[in-house]
Short mmCIF file of C-alpha atoms in Angstrom, two decimals:
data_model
loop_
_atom_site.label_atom_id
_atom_site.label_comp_id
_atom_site.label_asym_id
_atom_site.label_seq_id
_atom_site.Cartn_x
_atom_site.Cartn_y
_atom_site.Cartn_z
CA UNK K 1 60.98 -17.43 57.56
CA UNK K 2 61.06 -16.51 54.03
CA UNK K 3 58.24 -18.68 53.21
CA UNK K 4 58.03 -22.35 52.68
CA UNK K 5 59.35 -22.67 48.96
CA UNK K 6 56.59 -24.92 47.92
CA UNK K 7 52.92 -24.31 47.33
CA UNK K 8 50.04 -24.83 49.30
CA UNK K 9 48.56 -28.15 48.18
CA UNK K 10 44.66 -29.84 48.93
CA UNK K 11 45.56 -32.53 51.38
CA UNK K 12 45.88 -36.03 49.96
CA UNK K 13 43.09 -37.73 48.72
CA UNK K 14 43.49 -41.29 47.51
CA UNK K 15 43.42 -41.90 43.75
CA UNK K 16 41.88 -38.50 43.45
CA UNK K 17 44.77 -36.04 44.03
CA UNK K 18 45.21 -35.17 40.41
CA UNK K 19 42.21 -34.17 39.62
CA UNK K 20 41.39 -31.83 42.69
CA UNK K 21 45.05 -30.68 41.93
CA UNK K 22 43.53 -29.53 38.42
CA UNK K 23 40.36 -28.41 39.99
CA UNK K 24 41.73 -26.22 41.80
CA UNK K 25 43.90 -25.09 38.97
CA UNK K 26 41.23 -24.43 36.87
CA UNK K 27 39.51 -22.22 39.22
CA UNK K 28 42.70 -20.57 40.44
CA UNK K 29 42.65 -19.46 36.60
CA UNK K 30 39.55 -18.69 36.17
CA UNK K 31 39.29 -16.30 39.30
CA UNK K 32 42.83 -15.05 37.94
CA UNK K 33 41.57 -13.85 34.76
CA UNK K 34 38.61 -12.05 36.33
CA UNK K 35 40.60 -10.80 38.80
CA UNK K 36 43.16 -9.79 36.53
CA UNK K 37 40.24 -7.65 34.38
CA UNK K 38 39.23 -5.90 37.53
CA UNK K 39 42.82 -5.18 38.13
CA UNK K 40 42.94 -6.67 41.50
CA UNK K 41 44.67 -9.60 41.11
CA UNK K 42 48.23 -8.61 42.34
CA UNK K 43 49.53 -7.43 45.45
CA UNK K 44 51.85 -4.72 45.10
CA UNK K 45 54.41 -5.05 48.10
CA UNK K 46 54.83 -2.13 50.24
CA UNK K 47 57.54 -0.03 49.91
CA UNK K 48 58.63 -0.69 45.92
CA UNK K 49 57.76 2.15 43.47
CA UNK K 50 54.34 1.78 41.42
CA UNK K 51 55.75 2.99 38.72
CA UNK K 52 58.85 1.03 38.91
CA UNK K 53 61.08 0.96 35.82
CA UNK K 54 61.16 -2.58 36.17
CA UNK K 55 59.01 -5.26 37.49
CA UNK K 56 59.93 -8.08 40.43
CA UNK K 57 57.06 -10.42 40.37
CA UNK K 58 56.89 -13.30 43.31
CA UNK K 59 55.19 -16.33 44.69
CA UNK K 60 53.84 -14.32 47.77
CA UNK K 61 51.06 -11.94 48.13
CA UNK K 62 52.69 -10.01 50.86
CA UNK K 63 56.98 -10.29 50.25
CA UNK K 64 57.33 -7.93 53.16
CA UNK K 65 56.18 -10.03 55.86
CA UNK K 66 56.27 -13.73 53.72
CA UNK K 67 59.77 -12.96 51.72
CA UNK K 68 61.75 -10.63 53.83
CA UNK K 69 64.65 -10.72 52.68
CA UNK K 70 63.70 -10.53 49.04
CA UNK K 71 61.76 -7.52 50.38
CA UNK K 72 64.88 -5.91 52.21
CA UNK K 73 66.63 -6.43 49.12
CA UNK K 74 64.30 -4.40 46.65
CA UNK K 75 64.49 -1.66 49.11
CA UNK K 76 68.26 -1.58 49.30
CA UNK K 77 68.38 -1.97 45.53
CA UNK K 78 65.53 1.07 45.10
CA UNK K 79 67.56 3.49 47.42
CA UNK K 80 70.87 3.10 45.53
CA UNK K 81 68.89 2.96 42.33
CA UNK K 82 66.55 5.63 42.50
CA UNK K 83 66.77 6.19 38.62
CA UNK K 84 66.30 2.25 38.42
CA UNK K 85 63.32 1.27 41.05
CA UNK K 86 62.15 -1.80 41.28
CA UNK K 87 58.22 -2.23 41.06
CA UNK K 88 57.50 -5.68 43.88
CA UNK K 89 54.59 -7.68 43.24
CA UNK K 90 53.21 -11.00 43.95
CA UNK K 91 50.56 -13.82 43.90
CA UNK K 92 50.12 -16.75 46.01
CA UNK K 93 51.83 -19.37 44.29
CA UNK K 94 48.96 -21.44 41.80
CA UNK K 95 47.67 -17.94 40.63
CA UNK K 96 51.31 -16.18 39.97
CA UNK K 97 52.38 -19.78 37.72
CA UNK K 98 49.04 -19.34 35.83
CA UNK K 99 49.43 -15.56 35.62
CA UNK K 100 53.21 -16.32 33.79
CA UNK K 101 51.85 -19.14 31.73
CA UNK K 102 48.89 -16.15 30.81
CA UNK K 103 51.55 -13.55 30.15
CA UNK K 104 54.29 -15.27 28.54
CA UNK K 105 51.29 -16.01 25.86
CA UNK K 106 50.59 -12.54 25.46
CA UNK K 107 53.93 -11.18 25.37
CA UNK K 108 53.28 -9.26 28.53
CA UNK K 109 55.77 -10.79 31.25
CA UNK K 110 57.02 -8.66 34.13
CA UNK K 111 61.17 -7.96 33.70
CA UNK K 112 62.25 -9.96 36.37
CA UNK K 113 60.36 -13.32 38.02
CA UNK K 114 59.88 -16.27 40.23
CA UNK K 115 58.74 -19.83 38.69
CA UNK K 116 58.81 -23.20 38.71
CA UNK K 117 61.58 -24.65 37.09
CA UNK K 118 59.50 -27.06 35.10
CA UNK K 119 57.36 -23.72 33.51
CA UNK K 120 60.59 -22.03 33.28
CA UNK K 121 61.99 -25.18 31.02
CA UNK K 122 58.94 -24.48 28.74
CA UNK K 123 59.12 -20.50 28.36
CA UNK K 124 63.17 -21.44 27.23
CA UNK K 125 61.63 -23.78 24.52
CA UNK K 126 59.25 -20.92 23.25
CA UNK K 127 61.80 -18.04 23.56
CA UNK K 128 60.21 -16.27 26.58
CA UNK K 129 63.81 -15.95 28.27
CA UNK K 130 66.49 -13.51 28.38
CA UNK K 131 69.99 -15.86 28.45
CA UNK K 132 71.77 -14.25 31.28
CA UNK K 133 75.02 -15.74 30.38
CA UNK K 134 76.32 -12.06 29.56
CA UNK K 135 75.06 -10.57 32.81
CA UNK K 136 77.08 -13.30 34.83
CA UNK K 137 80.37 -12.86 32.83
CA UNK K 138 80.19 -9.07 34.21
CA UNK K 139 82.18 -8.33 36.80
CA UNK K 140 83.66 -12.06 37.93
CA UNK K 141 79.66 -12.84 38.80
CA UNK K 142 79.65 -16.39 37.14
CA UNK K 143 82.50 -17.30 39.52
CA UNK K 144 80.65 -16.54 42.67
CA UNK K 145 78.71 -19.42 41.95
CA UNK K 146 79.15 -23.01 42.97
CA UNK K 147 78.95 -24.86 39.67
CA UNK K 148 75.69 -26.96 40.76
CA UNK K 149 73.60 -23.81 41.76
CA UNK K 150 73.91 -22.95 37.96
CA UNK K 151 73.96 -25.92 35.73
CA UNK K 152 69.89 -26.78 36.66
CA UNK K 153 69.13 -23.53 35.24
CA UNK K 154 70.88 -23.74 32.12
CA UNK K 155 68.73 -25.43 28.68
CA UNK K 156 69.98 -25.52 25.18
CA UNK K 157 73.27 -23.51 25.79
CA UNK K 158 70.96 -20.90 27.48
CA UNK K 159 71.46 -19.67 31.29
CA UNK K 160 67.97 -19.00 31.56
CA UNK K 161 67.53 -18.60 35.76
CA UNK K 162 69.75 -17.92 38.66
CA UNK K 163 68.77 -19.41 42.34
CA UNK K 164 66.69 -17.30 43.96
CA UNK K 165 67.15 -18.69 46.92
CA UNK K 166 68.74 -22.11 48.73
CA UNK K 167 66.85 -25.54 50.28
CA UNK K 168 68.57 -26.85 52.83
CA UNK K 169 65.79 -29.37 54.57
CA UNK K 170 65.91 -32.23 56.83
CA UNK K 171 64.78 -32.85 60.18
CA UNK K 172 65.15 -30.36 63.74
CA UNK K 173 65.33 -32.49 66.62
CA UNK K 174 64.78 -31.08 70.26
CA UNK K 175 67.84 -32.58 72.02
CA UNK K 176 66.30 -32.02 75.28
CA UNK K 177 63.06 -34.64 74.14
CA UNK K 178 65.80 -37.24 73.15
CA UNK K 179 67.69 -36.86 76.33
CA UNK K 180 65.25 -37.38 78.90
CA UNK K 181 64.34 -40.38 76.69
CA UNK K 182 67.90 -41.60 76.05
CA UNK K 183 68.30 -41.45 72.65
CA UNK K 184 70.74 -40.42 70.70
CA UNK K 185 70.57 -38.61 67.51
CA UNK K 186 70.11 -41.06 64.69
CA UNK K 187 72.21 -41.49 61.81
CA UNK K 188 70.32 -44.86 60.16
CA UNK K 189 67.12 -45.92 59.30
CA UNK K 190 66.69 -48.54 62.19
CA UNK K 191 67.90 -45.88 64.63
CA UNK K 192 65.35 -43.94 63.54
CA UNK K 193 62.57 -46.77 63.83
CA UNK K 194 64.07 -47.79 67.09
CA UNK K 195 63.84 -43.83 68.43
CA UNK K 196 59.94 -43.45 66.90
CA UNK K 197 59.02 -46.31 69.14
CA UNK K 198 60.58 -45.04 72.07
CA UNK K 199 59.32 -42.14 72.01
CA UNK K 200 55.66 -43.33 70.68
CA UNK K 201 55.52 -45.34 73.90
CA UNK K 202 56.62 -42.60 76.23
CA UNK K 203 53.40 -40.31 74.76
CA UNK K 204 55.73 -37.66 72.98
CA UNK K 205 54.68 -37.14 69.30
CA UNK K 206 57.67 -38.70 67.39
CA UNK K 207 57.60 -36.53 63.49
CA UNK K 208 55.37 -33.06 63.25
CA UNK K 209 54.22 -33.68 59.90
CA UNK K 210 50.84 -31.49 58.73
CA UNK K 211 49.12 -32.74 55.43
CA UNK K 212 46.45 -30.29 55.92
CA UNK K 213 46.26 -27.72 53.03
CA UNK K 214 49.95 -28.86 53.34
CA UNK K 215 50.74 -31.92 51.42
CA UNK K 216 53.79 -30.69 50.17
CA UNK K 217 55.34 -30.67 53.54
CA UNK K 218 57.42 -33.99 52.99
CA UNK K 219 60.69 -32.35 52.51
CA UNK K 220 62.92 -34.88 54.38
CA UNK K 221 61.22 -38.20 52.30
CA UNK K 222 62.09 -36.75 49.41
CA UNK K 223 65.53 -36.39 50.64
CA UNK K 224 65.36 -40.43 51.37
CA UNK K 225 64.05 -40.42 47.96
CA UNK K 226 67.60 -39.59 46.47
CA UNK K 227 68.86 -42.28 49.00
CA UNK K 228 67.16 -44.77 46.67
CA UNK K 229 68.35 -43.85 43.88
CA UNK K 230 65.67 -41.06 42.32
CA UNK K 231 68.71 -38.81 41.00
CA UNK K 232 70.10 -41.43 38.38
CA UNK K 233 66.61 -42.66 37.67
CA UNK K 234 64.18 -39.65 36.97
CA UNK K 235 65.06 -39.17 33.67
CA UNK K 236 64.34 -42.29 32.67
CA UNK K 237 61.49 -42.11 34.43
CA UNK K 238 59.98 -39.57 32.79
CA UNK K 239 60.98 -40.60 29.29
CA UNK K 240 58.85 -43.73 29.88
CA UNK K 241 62.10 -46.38 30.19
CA UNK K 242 61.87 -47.19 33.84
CA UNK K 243 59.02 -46.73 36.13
CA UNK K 244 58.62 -44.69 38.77
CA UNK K 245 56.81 -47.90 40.63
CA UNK K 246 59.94 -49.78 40.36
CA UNK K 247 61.45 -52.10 43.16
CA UNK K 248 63.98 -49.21 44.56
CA UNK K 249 61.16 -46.72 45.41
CA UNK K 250 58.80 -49.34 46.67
CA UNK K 251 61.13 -50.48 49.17
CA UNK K 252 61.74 -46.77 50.88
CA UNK K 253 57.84 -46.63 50.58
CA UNK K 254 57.78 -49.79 52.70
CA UNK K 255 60.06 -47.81 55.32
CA UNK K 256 57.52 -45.18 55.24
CA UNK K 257 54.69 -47.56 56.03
CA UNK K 258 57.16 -48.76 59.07
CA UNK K 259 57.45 -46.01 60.15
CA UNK K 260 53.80 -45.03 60.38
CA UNK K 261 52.83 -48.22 61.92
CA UNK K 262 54.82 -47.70 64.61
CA UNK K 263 53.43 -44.15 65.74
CA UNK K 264 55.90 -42.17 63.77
CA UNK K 265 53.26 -39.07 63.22
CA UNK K 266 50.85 -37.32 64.91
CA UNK K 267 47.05 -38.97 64.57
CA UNK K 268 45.77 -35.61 63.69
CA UNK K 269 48.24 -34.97 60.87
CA UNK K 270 45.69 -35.32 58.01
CA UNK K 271 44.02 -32.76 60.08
CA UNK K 272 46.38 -30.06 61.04
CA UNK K 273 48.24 -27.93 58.60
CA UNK K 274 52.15 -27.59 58.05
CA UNK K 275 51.96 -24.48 60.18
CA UNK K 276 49.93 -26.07 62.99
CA UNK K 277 52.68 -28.98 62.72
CA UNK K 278 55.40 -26.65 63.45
CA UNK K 279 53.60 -25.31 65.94
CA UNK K 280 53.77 -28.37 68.11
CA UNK K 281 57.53 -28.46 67.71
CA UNK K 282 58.22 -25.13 68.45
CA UNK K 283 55.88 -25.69 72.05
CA UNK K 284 58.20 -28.94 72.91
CA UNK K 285 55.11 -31.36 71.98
CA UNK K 286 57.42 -33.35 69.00
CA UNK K 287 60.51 -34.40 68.87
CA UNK K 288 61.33 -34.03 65.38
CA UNK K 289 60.08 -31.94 62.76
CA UNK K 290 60.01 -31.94 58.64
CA UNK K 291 61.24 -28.48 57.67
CA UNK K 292 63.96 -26.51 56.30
CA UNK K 293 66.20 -23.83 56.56
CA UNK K 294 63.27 -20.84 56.12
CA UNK K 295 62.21 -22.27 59.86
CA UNK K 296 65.74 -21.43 61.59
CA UNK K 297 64.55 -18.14 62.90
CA UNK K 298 61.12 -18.98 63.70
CA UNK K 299 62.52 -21.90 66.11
CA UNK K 300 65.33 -19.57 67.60
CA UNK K 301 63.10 -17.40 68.61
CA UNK K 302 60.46 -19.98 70.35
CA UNK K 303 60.97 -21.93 73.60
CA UNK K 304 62.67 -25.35 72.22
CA UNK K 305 65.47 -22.85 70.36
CA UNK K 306 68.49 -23.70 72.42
CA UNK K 307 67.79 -27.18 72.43
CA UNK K 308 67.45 -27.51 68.69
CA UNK K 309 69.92 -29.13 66.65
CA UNK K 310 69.57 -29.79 62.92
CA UNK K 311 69.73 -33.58 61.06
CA UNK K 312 69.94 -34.22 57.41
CA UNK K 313 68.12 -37.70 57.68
CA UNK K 314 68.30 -41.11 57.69
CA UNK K 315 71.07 -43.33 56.11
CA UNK K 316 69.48 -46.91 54.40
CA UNK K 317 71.24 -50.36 54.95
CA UNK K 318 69.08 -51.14 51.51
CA UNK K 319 69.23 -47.64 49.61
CA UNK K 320 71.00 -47.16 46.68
CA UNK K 321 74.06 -45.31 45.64
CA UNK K 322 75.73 -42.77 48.27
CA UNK K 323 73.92 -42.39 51.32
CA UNK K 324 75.73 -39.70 52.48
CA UNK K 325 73.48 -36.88 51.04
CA UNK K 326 72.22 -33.33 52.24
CA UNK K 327 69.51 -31.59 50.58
CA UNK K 328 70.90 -28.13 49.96
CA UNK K 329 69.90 -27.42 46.36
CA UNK K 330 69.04 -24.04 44.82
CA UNK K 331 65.19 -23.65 44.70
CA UNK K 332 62.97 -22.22 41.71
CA UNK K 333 65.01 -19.29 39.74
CA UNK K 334 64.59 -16.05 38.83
CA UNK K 335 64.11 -15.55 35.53
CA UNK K 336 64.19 -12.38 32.96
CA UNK K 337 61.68 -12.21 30.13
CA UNK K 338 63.50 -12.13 26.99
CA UNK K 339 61.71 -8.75 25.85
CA UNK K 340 64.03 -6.78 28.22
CA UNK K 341 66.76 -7.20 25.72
CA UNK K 342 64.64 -4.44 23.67
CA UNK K 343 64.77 -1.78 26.07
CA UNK K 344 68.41 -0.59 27.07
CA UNK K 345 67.17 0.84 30.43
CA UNK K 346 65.31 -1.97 31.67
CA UNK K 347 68.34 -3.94 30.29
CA UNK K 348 70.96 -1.85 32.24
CA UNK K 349 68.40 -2.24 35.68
CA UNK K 350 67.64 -5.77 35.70
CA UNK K 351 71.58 -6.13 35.06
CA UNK K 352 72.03 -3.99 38.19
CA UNK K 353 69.31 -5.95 40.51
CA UNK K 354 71.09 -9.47 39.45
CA UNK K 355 74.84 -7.83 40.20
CA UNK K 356 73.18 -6.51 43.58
CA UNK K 357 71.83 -9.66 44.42
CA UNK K 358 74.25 -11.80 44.29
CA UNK K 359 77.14 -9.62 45.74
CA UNK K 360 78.50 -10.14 49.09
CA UNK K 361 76.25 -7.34 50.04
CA UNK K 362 73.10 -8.62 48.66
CA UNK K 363 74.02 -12.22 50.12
CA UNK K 364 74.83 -10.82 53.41
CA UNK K 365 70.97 -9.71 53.46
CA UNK K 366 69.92 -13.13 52.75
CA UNK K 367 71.82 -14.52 55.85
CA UNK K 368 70.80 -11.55 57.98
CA UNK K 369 67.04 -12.77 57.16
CA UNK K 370 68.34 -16.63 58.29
CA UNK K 371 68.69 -17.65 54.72
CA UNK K 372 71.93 -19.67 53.40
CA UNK K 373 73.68 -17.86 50.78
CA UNK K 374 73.22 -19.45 47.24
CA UNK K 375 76.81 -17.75 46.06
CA UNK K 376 80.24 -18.79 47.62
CA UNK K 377 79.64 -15.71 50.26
CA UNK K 378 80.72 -17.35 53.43
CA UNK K 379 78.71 -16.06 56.32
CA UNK K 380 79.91 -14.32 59.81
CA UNK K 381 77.37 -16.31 61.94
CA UNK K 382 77.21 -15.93 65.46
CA UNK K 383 76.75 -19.60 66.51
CA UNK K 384 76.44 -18.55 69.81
CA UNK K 385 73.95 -16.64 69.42
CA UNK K 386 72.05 -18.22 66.07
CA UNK K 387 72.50 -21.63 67.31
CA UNK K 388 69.65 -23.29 65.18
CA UNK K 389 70.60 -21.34 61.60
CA UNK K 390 74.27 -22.48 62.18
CA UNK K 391 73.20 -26.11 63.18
CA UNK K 392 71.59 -26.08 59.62
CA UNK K 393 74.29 -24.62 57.62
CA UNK K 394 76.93 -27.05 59.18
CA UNK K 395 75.15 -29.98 58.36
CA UNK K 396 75.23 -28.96 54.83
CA UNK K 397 78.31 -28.68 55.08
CA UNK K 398 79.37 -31.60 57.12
CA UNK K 399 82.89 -33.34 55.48
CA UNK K 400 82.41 -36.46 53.20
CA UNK K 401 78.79 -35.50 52.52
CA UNK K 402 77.00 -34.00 49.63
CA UNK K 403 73.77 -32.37 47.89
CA UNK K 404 71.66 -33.75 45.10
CA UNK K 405 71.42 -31.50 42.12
CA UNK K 406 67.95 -31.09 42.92
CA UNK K 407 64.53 -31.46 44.89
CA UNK K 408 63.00 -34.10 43.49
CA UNK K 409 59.73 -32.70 42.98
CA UNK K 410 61.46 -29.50 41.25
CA UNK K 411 62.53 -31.71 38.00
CA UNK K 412 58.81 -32.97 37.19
CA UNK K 413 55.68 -31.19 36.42
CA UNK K 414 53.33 -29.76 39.04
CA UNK K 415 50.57 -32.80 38.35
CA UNK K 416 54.35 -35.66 39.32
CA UNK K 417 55.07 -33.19 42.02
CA UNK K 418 51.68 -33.01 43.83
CA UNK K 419 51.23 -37.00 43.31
CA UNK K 420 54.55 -37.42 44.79
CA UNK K 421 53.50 -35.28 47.83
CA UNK K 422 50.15 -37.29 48.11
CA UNK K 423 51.95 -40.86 47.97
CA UNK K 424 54.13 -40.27 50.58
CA UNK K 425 51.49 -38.78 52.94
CA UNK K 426 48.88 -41.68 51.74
CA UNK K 427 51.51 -43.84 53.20
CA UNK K 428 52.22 -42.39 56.45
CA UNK K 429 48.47 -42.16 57.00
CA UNK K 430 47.33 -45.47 56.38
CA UNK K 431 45.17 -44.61 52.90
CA UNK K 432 47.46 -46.20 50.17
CA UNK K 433 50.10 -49.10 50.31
CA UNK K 434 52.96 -48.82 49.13
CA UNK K 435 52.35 -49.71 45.85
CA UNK K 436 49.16 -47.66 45.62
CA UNK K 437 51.34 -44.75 46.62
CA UNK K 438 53.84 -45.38 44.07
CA UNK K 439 51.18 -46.50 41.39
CA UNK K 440 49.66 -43.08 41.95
CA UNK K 441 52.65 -41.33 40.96
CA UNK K 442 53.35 -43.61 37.87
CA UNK K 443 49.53 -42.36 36.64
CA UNK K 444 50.76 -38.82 36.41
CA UNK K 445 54.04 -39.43 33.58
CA UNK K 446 52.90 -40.39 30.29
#
């Protein structure tokens, strides 16, 4: 596992999300900047040069064991670059976005880094970015790319981030649980239902879901999300012309609350964390589990992996638009600070790092660390062998489907994003109705 791409949220709290959210914002800063006096507050990964030419700065504290294939990749790139190393740092994810926000004041960004897309919209706005549309034109790059792993990255003719790496979630289902049961995999909404109950009744935990410290583990409801319409509708939603409490979105709430009442999660998910959650997949105790593609390895390598197969989600008799959707988006980019452009040799390196990355080489390292290529590399994968990784990657690819443009909670600010996370897990626990779930969400867009 790379690492899940999302932060570590507070658990949800009805009506009161927001403000721990900025609580613990506020103190994440406030220990940053003493930290950051002491000189302690970032992790310098093992293995990168501490006196890199360049800087790599990251969302993890420890890349080698949280990110390794980023890691792998820095140490490829150092050893054919020795007059070009690459210093790897990294934060946990709160303090590195406040450290950015920090440094992109103070004109004292690191060369290359990871951040939210909705931070990295702002630092475009104020000139903080380096517009990599030169890099890409170098060497055919550009056309490596799908066009949709690009165009979310690109603000005011700029090409201001590249896809560090890709989201491809859903649901893992252990085909052995649904067997003995007889059930087959679902493709709708009411098979779904119909399977929850099923398996409720038998005593098998139906969804691993962990809100603990976790609440952004809803990946596959966000996916339903998009099945209801979210993609045509967010921008009006956060220009204040539609509402994000609108008819649509109440109605997959209302699925969620079916779900829920009929036993669809564990009773001690408001208790146990995301990992804990996988945990009781990975020992056979759930038959499905919220995840992505940054679990493939993990589960291969645990006692359900041969009976693990890989689902994009529920289809909805009521939803709107095209149902047929997989989530298999590029995540939060890398980004260059724009003062690189000053300095030809940290130009010509981070030049060299993006080139590396993105090569057939550099994607191959991805893969060999279980992670889908974000270029139009296409993978040798032993499906034999890697059954679960190559269940994922032909889902997202199945014929007659496709991929939103984007998570949902990767177009809206962190304060949206962590009220969407709360709402849907106030739902399946039984805290906030539908409409107090949605409501909750609506508070956060002005």
């Amino acid at each position: 596992m790379a690492t899940s791409p999302q932060p570590s949220l507070p658990a949800p709290r009805p009506r009161s999300g927001i403000s721990r959210r900025l609580l613990i914002l506020a103190t994440a800063s406030g220990l940053l900047a003493t930290a950051t006096a002491c000189g302690s507050a970032v992790n310098t990964t093992g293995g990168s040069s501490s006196n890199g030419l360049i800087t790599l700065s990251m969302h993890n504290p420890d890349s080698k064991t949280q990110d390794p294939a980023t890691y792998q990749l820095v140490q490829e790139f150092n050893a054919q670059h020795p007059d070009m190393k690459i210093r790897l740092e990294g934060q946990p994810v709160d303090q590195h976005e406040q450290r950015m926000t920090i440094a992109a004041q103070s004109d004292t960004l690191p060369e290359i880094f990871w951040v939210y897309d909705s931070l990295a919209k702002t630092m475009v706005r104020n000139g903080n970015l380096l517009d990599l549309t030169p890099i890409l034109a170098e060497n055919g790059l550009k056309a490596k790319f799908a066009p949709s792993m690009l165009a979310g990255f690109r603000q005011q003719g700029i090409q201001y981030g590249v896809p560090y790496q890709a989201l491809i979630t859903g649901f893992y289902y252990n085909k052995d649980i649904l067997r003995e049961h007889g059930i087959a995999v679902p493709e709708t909404f009411d098979d779904l239902l119909a399977a929850v109950k099923k398996l409720k009744a038998a005593g098998v935990v139906p969804i691993a879901q962990g809100a603990n410290n976790s609440a952004f583990s809803v990946w596959a409801f966000l996916t339903m999300l998009d099945r209801f319409g979210y993609e045509a509708k967010y921008p009006d939603v956060l220009s204040g012309k539609a509402r994000y409490d609108n008819a649509d979105f109440l109605r997959l709430y209302r699925h969620v609350r079916e779900l829920a009442k009929a036993g669809a999660f564990p009773d001690n998910m408001n208790t146990q964390t995301y990992a804990q959650a996988v945990a009781s997949y990975t020992s056979g105790r759930a038959a499905f589990l919220d995840a992505g593609v940054w679990e493939a390895e993990k589960i291969q390598k645990s006692q359900v992996g041969k009976s693990t197969g890989f689902w994009a989600g529920p289809t909805f008799s009521d939803g709107v638009g095209d149902q047929k959707l997989v989530m298999n988006v590029p995540s939060a980019p890398f980004v260059v600070s724009a003062k690189v452009k000053r300095d030809r040799k940290k130009y010509a390196a981070v030049k060299a790092f993006i080139q590396f990355y993105y090569s057939d080489a550099g994607q191959k390292i991805l893969v060999d660390n279980a992670q889908p290529p974000v270029t139009t590399y296409q993978p040798d994968i032993d499906s034999a062998k890697d059954t679960v990784f190559a269940a994922v990657l032909a889902e997202a690819a199945k014929s007659g489907w496709k991929s939103p443009k984007a998570q949902p909670d990767l177009v809206v600010s962190t304060a949206t994003a962590s009220a969407m996370y709360d709402s849907f897990y106030g739902v399946m626990g039984g805290t906030l109705s539908p409409e107090e779930a949605a409501g909750h969400v609506q508070k956060t867009l002005k």
